[in-house]
Each structure stands twice: as C-alpha cells, then as structure tokens.
Tab-separated table of C-alpha atoms and ligand atoms in Angstrom:
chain	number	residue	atom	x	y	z
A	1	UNK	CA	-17.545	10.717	-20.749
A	2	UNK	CA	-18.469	9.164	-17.689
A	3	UNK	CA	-15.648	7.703	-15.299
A	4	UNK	CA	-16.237	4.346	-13.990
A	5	UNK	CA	-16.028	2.781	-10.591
A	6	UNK	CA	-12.468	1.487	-10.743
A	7	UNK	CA	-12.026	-1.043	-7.485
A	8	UNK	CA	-8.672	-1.851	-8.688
A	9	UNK	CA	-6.044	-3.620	-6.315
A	10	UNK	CA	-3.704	-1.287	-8.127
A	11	UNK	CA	-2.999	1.139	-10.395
A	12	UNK	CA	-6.433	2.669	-8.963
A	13	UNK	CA	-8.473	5.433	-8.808
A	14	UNK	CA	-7.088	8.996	-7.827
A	15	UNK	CA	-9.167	12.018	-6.470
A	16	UNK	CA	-11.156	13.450	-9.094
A	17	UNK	CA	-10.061	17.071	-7.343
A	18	UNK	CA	-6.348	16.086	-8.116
A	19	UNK	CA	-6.584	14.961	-11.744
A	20	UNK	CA	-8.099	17.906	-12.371
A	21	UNK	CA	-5.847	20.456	-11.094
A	22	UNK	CA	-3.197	18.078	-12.694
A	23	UNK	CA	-4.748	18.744	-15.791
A	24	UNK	CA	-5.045	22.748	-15.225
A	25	UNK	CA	-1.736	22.458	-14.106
A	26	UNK	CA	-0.078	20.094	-17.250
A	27	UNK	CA	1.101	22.659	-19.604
A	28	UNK	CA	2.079	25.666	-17.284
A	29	UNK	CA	2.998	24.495	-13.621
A	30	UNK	CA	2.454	28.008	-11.346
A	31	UNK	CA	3.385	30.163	-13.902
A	32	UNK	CA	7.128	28.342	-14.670
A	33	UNK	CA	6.208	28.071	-18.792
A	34	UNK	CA	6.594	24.081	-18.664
A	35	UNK	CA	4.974	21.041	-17.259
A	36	UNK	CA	6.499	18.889	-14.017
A	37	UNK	CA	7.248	16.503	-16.867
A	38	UNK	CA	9.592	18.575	-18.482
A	39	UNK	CA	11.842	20.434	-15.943
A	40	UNK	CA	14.864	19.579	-14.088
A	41	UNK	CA	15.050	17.814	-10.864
A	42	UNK	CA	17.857	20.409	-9.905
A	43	UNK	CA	15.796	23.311	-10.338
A	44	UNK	CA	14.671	25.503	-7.387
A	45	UNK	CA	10.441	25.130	-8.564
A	46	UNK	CA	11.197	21.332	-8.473
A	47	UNK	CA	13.095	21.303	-5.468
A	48	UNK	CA	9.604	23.159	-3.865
A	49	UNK	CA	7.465	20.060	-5.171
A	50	UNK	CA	9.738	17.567	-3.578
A	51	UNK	CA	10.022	19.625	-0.225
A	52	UNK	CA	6.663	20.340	0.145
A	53	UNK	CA	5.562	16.411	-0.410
A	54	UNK	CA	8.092	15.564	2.001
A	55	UNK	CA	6.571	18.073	4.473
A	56	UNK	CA	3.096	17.147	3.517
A	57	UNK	CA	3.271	13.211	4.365
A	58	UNK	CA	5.399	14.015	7.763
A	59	UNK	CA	2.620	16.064	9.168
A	60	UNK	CA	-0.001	13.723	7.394
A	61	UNK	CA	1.920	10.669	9.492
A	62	UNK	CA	3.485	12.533	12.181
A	63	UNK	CA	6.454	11.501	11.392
A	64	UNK	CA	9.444	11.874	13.807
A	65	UNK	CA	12.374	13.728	13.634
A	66	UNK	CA	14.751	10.666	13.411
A	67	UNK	CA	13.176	9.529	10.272
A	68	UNK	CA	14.105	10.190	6.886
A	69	UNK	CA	11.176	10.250	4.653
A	70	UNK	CA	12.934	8.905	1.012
A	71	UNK	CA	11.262	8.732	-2.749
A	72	UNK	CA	13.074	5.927	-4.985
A	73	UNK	CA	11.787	3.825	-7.438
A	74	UNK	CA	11.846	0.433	-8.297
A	75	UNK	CA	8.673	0.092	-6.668
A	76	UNK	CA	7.730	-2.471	-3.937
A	77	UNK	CA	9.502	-5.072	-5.473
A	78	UNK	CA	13.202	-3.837	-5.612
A	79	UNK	CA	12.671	-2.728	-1.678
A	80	UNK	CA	12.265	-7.142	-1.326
A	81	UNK	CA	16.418	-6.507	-2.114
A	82	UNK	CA	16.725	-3.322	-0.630
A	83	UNK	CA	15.721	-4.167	3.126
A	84	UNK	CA	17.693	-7.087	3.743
A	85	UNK	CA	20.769	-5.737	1.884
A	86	UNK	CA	20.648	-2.801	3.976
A	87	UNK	CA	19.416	-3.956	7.409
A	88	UNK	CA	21.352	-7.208	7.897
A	89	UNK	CA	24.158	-7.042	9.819
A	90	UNK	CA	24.088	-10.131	11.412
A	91	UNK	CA	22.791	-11.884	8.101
A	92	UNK	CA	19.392	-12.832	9.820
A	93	UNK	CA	15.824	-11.637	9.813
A	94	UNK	CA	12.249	-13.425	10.635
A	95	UNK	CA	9.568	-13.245	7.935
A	96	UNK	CA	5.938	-13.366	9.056
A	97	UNK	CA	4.314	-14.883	5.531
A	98	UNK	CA	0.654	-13.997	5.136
A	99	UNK	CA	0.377	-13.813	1.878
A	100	UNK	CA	2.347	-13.833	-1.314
A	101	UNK	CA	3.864	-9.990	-0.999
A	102	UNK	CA	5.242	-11.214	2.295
A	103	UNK	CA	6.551	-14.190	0.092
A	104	UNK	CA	8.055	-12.842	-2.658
A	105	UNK	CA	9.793	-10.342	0.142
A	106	UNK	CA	11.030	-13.646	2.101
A	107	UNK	CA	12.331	-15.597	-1.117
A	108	UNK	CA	13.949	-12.559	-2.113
A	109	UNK	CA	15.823	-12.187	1.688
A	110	UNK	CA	17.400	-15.265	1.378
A	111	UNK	CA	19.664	-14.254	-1.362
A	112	UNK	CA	21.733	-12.237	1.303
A	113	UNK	CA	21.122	-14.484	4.471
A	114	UNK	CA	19.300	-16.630	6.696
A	115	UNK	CA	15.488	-15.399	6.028
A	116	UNK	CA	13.333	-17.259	8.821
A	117	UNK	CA	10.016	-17.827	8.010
A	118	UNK	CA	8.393	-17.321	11.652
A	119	UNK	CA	4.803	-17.609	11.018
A	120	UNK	CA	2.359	-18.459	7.698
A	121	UNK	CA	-0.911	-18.490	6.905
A	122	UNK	CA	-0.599	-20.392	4.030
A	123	UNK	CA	-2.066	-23.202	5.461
A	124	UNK	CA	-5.948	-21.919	4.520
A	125	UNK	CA	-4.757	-19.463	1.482
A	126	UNK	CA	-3.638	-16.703	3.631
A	127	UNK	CA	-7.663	-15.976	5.178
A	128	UNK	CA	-6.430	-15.230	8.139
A	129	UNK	CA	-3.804	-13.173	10.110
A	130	UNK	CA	-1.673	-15.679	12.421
A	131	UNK	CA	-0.865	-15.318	16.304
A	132	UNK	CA	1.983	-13.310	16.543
A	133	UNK	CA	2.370	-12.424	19.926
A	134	UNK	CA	4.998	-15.413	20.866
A	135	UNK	CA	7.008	-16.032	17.861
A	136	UNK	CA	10.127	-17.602	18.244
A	137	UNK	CA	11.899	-14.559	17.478
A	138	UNK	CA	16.031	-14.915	16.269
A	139	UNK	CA	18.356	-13.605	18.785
A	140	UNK	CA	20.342	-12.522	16.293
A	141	UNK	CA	17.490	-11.565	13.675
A	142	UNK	CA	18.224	-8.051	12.541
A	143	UNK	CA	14.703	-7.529	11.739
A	144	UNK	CA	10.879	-8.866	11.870
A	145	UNK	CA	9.498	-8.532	8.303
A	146	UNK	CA	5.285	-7.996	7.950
A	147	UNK	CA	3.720	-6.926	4.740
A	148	UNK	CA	0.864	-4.937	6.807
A	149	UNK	CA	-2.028	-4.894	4.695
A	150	UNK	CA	-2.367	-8.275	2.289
A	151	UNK	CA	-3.655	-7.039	-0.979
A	152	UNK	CA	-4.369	-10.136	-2.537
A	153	UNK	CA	-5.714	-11.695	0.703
A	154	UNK	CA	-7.876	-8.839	1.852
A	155	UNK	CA	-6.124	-9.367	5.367
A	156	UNK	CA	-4.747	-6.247	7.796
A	157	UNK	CA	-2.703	-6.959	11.398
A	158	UNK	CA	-5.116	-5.059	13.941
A	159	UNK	CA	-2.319	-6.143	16.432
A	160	UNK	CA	1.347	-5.818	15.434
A	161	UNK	CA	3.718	-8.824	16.150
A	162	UNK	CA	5.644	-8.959	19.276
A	163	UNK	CA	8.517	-8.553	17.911
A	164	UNK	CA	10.697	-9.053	21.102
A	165	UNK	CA	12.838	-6.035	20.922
A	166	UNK	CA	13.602	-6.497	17.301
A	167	UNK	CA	12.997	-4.009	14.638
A	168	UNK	CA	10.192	-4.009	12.390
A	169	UNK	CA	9.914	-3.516	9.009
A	170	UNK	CA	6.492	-2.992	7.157
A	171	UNK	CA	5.409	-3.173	3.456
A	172	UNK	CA	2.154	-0.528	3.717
A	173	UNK	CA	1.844	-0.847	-0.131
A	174	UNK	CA	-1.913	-1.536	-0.021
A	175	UNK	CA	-3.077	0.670	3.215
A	176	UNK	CA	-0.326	3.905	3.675
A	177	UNK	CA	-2.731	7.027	4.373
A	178	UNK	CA	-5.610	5.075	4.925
A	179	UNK	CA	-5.284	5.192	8.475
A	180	UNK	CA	-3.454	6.736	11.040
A	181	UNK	CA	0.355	4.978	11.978
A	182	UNK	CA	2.508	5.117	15.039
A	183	UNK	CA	5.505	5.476	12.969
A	184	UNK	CA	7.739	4.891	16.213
A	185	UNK	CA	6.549	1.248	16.008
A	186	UNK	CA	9.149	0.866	13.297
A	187	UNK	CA	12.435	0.563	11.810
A	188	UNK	CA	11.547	1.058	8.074
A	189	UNK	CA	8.034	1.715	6.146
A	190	UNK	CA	7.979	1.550	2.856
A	191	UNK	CA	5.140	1.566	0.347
A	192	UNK	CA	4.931	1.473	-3.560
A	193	UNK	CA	2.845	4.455	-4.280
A	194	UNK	CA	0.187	3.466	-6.827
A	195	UNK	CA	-2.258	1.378	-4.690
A	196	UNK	CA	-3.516	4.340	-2.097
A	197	UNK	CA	-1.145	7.299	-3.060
A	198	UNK	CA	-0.696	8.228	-6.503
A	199	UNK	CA	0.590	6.986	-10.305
A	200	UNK	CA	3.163	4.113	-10.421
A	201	UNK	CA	7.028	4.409	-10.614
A	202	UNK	CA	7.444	5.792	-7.158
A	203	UNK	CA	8.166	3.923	-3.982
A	204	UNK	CA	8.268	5.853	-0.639
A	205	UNK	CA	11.110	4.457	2.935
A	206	UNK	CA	10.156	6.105	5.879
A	207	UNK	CA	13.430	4.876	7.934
A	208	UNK	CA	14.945	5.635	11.079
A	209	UNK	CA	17.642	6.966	10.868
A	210	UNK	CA	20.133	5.053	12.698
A	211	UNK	CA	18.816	2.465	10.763
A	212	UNK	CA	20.980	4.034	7.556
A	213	UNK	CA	24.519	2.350	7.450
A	214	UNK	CA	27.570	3.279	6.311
A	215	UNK	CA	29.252	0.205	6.757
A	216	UNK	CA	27.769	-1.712	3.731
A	217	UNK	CA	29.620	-4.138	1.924
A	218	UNK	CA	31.233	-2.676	-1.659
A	219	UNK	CA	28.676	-5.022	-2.955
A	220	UNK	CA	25.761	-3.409	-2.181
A	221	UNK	CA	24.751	-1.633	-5.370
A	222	UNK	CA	24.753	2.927	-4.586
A	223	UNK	CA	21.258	2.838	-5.629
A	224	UNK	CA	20.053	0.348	-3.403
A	225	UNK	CA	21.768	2.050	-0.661
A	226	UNK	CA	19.393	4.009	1.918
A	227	UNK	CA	22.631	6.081	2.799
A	228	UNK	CA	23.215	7.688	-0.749
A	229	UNK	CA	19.574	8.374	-1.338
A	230	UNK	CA	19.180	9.874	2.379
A	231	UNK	CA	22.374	11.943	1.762
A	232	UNK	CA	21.081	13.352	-1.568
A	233	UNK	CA	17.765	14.199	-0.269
A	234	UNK	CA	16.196	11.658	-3.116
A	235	UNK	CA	17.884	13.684	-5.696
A	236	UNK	CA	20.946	11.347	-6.237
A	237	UNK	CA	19.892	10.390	-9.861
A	238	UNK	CA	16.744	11.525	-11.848
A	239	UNK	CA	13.624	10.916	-9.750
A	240	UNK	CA	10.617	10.146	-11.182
A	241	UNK	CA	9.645	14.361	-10.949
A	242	UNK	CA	6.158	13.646	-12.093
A	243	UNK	CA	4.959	10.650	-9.786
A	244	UNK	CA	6.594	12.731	-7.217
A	245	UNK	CA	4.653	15.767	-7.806
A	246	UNK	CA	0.815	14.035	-8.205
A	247	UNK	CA	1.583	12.268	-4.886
A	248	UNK	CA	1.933	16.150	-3.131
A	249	UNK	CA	-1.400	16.411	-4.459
A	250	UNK	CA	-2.275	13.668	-2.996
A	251	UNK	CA	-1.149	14.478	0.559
A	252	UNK	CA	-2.295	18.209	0.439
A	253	UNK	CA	-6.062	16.773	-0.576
A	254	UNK	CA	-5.509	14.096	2.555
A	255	UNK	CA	-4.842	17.264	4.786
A	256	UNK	CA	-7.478	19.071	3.211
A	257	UNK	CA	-10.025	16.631	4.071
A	258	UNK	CA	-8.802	16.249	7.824
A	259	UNK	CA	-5.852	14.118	7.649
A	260	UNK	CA	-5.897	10.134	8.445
A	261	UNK	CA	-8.149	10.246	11.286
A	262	UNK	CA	-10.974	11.316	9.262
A	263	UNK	CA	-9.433	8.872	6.186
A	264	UNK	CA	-10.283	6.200	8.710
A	265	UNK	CA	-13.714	7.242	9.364
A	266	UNK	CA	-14.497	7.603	6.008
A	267	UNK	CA	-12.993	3.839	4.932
A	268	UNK	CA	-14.226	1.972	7.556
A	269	UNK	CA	-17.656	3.172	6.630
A	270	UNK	CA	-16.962	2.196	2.722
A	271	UNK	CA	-16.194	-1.135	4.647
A	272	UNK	CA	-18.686	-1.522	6.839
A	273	UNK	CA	-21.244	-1.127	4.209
A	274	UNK	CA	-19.540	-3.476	1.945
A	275	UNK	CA	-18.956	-6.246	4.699
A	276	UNK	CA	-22.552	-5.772	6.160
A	277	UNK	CA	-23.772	-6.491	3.077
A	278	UNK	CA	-21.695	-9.694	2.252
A	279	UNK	CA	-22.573	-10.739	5.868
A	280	UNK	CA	-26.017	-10.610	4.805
A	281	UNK	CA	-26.243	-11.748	1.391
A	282	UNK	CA	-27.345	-15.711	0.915
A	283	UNK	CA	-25.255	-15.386	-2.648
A	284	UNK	CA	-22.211	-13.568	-1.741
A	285	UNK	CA	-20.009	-14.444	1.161
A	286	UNK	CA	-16.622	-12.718	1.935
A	287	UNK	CA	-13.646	-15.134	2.501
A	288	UNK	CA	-11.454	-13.639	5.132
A	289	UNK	CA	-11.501	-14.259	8.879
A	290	UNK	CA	-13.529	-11.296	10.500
A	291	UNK	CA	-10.857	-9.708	12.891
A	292	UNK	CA	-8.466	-9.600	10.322
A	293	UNK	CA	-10.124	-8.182	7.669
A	294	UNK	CA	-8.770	-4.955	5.524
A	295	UNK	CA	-10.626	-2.193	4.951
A	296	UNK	CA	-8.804	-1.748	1.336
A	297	UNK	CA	-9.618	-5.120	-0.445
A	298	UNK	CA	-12.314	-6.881	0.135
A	299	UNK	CA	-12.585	-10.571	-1.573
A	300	UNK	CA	-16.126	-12.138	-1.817
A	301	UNK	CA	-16.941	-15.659	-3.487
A	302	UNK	CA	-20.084	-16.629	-4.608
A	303	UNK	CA	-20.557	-20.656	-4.184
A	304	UNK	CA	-20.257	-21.027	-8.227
A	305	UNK	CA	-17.702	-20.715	-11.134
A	306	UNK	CA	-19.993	-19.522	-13.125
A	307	UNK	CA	-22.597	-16.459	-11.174
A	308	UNK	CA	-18.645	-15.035	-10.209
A	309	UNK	CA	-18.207	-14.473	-14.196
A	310	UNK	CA	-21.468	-13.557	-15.099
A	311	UNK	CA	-21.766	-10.759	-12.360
A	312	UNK	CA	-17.969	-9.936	-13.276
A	313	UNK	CA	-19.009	-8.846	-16.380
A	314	UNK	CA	-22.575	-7.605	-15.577
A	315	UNK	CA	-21.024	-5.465	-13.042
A	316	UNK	CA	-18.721	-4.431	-15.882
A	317	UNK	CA	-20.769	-3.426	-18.026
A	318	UNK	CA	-22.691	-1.548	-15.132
A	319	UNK	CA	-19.481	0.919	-14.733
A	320	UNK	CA	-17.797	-1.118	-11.866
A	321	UNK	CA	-14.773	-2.307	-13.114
A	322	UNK	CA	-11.626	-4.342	-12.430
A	323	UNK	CA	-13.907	-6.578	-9.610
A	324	UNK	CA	-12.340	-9.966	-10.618
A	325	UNK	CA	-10.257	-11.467	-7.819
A	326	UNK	CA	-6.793	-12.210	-8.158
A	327	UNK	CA	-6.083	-15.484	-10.039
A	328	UNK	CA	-4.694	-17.287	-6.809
A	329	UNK	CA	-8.040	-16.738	-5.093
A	330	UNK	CA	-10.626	-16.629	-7.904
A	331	UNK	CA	-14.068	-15.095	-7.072
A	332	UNK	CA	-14.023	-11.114	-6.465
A	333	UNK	CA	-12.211	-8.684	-5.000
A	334	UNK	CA	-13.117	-4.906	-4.499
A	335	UNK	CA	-10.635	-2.931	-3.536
A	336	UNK	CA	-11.633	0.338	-2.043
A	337	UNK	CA	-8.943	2.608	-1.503
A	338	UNK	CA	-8.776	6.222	-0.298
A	339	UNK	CA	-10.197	7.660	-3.663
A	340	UNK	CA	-12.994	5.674	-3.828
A	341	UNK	CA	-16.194	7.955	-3.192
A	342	UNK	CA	-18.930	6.045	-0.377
A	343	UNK	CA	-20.706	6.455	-3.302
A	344	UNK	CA	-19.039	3.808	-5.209
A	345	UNK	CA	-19.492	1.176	-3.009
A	346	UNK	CA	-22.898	2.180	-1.933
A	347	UNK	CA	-23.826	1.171	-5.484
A	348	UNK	CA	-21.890	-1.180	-5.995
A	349	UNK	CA	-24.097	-2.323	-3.038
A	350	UNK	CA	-27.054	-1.515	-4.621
A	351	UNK	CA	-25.786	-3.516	-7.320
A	352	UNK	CA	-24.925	-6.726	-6.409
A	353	UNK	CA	-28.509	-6.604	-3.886
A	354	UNK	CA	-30.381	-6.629	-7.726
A	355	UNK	CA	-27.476	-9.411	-9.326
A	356	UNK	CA	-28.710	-11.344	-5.702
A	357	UNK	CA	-32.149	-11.102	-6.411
A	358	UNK	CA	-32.276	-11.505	-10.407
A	359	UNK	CA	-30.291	-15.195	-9.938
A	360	UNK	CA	-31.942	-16.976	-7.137
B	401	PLP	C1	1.360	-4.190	-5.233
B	401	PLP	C2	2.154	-4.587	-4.066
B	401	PLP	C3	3.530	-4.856	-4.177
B	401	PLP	C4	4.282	-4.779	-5.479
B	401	PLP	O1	4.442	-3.453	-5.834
B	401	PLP	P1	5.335	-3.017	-7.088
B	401	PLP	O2	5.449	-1.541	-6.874
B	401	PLP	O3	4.584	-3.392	-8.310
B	401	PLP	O4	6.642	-3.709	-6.991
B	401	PLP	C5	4.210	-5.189	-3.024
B	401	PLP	N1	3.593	-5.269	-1.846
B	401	PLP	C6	2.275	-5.030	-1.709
B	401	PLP	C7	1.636	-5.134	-0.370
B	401	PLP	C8	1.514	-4.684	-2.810
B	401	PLP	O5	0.211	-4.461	-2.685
C-alpha cells in the first residue's frame, strides 16, 4: 500500500525511518521479550528510553544546564492551566493574542488572575504578526505569554517581543525542532508533541529552573505542579512510556540528519517552493502577511467557494490529504512539518500547477 502525502496541522506524518524501526522494534524492544507498550515505567530498560530522549532533545536544542527538560501529558491544552497556576506570583501576566491557541491560553489565564491581553491580531483574522517591540508591558506581570508558531494562522514571530525584562513563555506546539532556539530567551517552552515530534498524548516543559516553585498554593493540583514532575524526573505517575519512546526516535533521526540547523535548511526550502509558487499562481494566493509567515502551515485561498472544494478533493484523491483549511479560515492549509519529504510538496506543486491550468 502506498502512503499518502499527509499535510496535516496535526496528528501528522512521522519519518518513514522511525515507523519502521518502531515496527521491527514492537514485539521485542532490544532483546527485553516485550514491547515499550507493555513494560514498567520503573524498570531500568525504560528508565534508558526516557534518559536517552531527555539527552537527545538537550543536545538537539542546546539546552542549558538550568533547565529541566519535563514529559507530562495533558497535551497543549492542560499547560493553558498549568503556566499561569505555576508562574503567577503576583497574579498577573500579558498575553500577546495572534491567533486562537494564544486565545484559548489567555481565556484560560484568567481563571487564576489578571490575564492582560497586550497585543492582537484579531483585527484581520490573525494574518499577521503584531509590533511587539513597545508593548505596554505590566510592572507586575509575572510573565509575557506568545504561542510562537500560529498553526491555524500560518503565522511565526521572526522577532521575539520585547518583553521588558519579563519572562517569556512560548507554546512551540506547531514549530519545536524545526528550527534552531535560543532556549535562554525563555522562562518556559512547552510543546504538545504530535504536530512536529511524534504520536499524541505527550506534552514536553523545557523550564528554568528557578522558575519551579515550591511555594504554590495547596490548591494547585500535584499534577499540575512543575515541582513534583521535576522532582520525579517525569516518573511521578505512569507516563505515557510509548509516546515517550517514538519521540527518542524522533530526536536521534533529527541528530542523525544534522540537527536543527540543517532541519531549517531543509524546511525553508519545502517553503520556499511552496510560497514561490502561491506568489506566482493567478488561482492560488496565500493569505498571510509575508514577514510573518511560518514555514510549518501554509494557508492558501483560491478567490471561490467552490475551485477550494473541488481541488480539496481532487488533491485527495491524488494522495495529498488532509489540505482543507481550518474551519475559521476556510480555503487550504498545508502543513509541512519536519517529516514531510521535499518531495511532497514538490508535487504537491506539481499538482496544483495542472488543477491551475485545467480550471482557467
Ligand atoms: C495543536 C495545538 C495546541 C493544542 O494541542 P493539544 O495537545 O491538542 O492540547 C496548542 N497550541 C498549538 C500552537 C497547537 O498547534
């Protein structure tokens, strides 16, 4: 059976080269007589898995000593709850909305304090990334709040806010691994897993580590606390072993191809092919301000309700799936994460050049 082009804003395609040794790998995991699935989270060939991922993804981001690198679960969502329950001392934090990630994260911040809503692009359906180099930044804010790359959007900040001296905090979700990161720039990273990393259920905090408190409020569920998951080394409760494990593949196939410098190279070519095209094309058009665009999802309109479904399904039926846009946006979006071959897009390319010339 042939696999199809999956462009996906998420669950999405995962390196051929890792599903397969998954699949060598499913019934007898380096000669231990069992799969990842089935063996305890306490034992030493687990413990390995889990060590070696966390070693993996520090060397893949450089990331510094003072950080703890954490796997929970919960995904994105929960961490809306789990930052501002854990970072707020003062019980105030900016948002920067550009999109409806960032908004969910906001709406969810006020439940424990003052959220601030510092900047939006709402105002022309999030195309664009605003100015953020003068906010008016809290004095008390305990953090500034992005969601980096906008999945639904197709926006990226090239330029991080000016955050004033605050802490930031960024929701990578759609873009972790894709590039290189200054992890220094922040106070907490987080990222849900199954967008650029690997199967669903696992959400990774890169967080400083004076960042962890101790001083919570009794409220504060143990599960939501950074400090009980940093002291058990992820390994308070059941993790989710499997997730865990795929996503060391993951990393060790990053490092394998050169790390994130090279993952850069190789996804701003997907893009640049992509994006030259739409800039182009006389049918399709992209719908994101340039300097801001992502190089992981790429919206694209055509001017009509109708040549948007019929090369939806066309492309379909062609092998290139999941290419309708999210509902809020309409039109298309491709999403073209790490695992996605050039040679996706470069058909998909191809593709939508013949759709272009077939319906004029
Ligand atoms: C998908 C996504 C989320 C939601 O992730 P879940 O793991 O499903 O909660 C949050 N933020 C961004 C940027 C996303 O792309």
């Amino acid at each position: 059976m042939a696999r199809v082009y999956n462009f996906s804003a998420g669950p999405s395609m995962l390196p051929e080269a890792v599903l397969k040794q998954a699949a060598e790998e499913m019934l007898d995991y380096q000669g231990s007589g069992q799969s990842v699935m089935e063996m305890s989270h306490r034992s030493k060939v687990f413990d390995n898995i889990i060590k070696e991922a966390e070693k993996d993804l520090r060397d893949l981001l450089n990331v510094p000593d003072n950080y703890k690198v954490l796997f929970l679960q919960g995904g994105a969502s929960q961490q809306f709850a789990a930052v501002p329950m854990n970072l707020m001392k003062n019980g105030v934090a900016d948002y920067i909305i550009t999109g409806q990630w960032a908004k969910k994260a906001y709406e969810e911040a006020k439940k424990y304090g003052k959220a601030v809503a510092v900047a939006s692009s709402a105002d022309k359906t999030f195309s664009y990334i605003p100015d953020c180099s003068d906010l008016p930044i809290d004095d008390d804010a305990d953090y500034v709040y992005i969601c980096h790359n906008n999945t639904i959007y197709g926006t990226t900040f090239k330029t991080l806010p000016n955050t004033k001296g605050k802490i930031l905090v960024a929701d990578m979700s759609s873009d972790i691994l894709s590039q290189p990161v200054n992890v220094s720039d922040y106070g907490l990273i987080y990222f849900g897993v199954q967008k650029n990393v690997g199967p669903a259920g696992v959400v990774v905090a890169i967080i400083r580590e004076d960042l962890i408190r101790d001083d919570l409020p009794e409220s504060v569920p143990t599960m939501l606390k950074y400090k009980t998951q940093a002291d058990a080394e992820s390994l308070y409760n059941t993790p989710n072993c499997w997730g865990i494990y795929m996503c060391g593949l993951v990393f060790k196939y990053l490092k394998s191809l050169g790390g994130l410098s090279e993952m850069q190279k190789i996804n701003e070519k997907k893009a640049g092919i992509l994006y030259d095209f739409l800039d182009n094309s006389k049918m399709f058009r992209g719908t994101v301000r340039k300097e801001d665009r992502s190089l992981m999802n790429v919206p694209f309109v055509t001017d009509s309700e109708e040549l948007n479904a019929k090369f939806i399904k066309e492309a379909t039926e062609a092998g290139f799936v999941n290419l309708k846009g999210h509902r809020s946006v309409g039109g298309m979006r491709a999403s073209i994460y790490n695992a996605m071959p050039v040679e996706g897009v470069e058909k998909l390319v191809e593709f939508m050049k013949k759709f272009e010339a077939d319906n004029q």
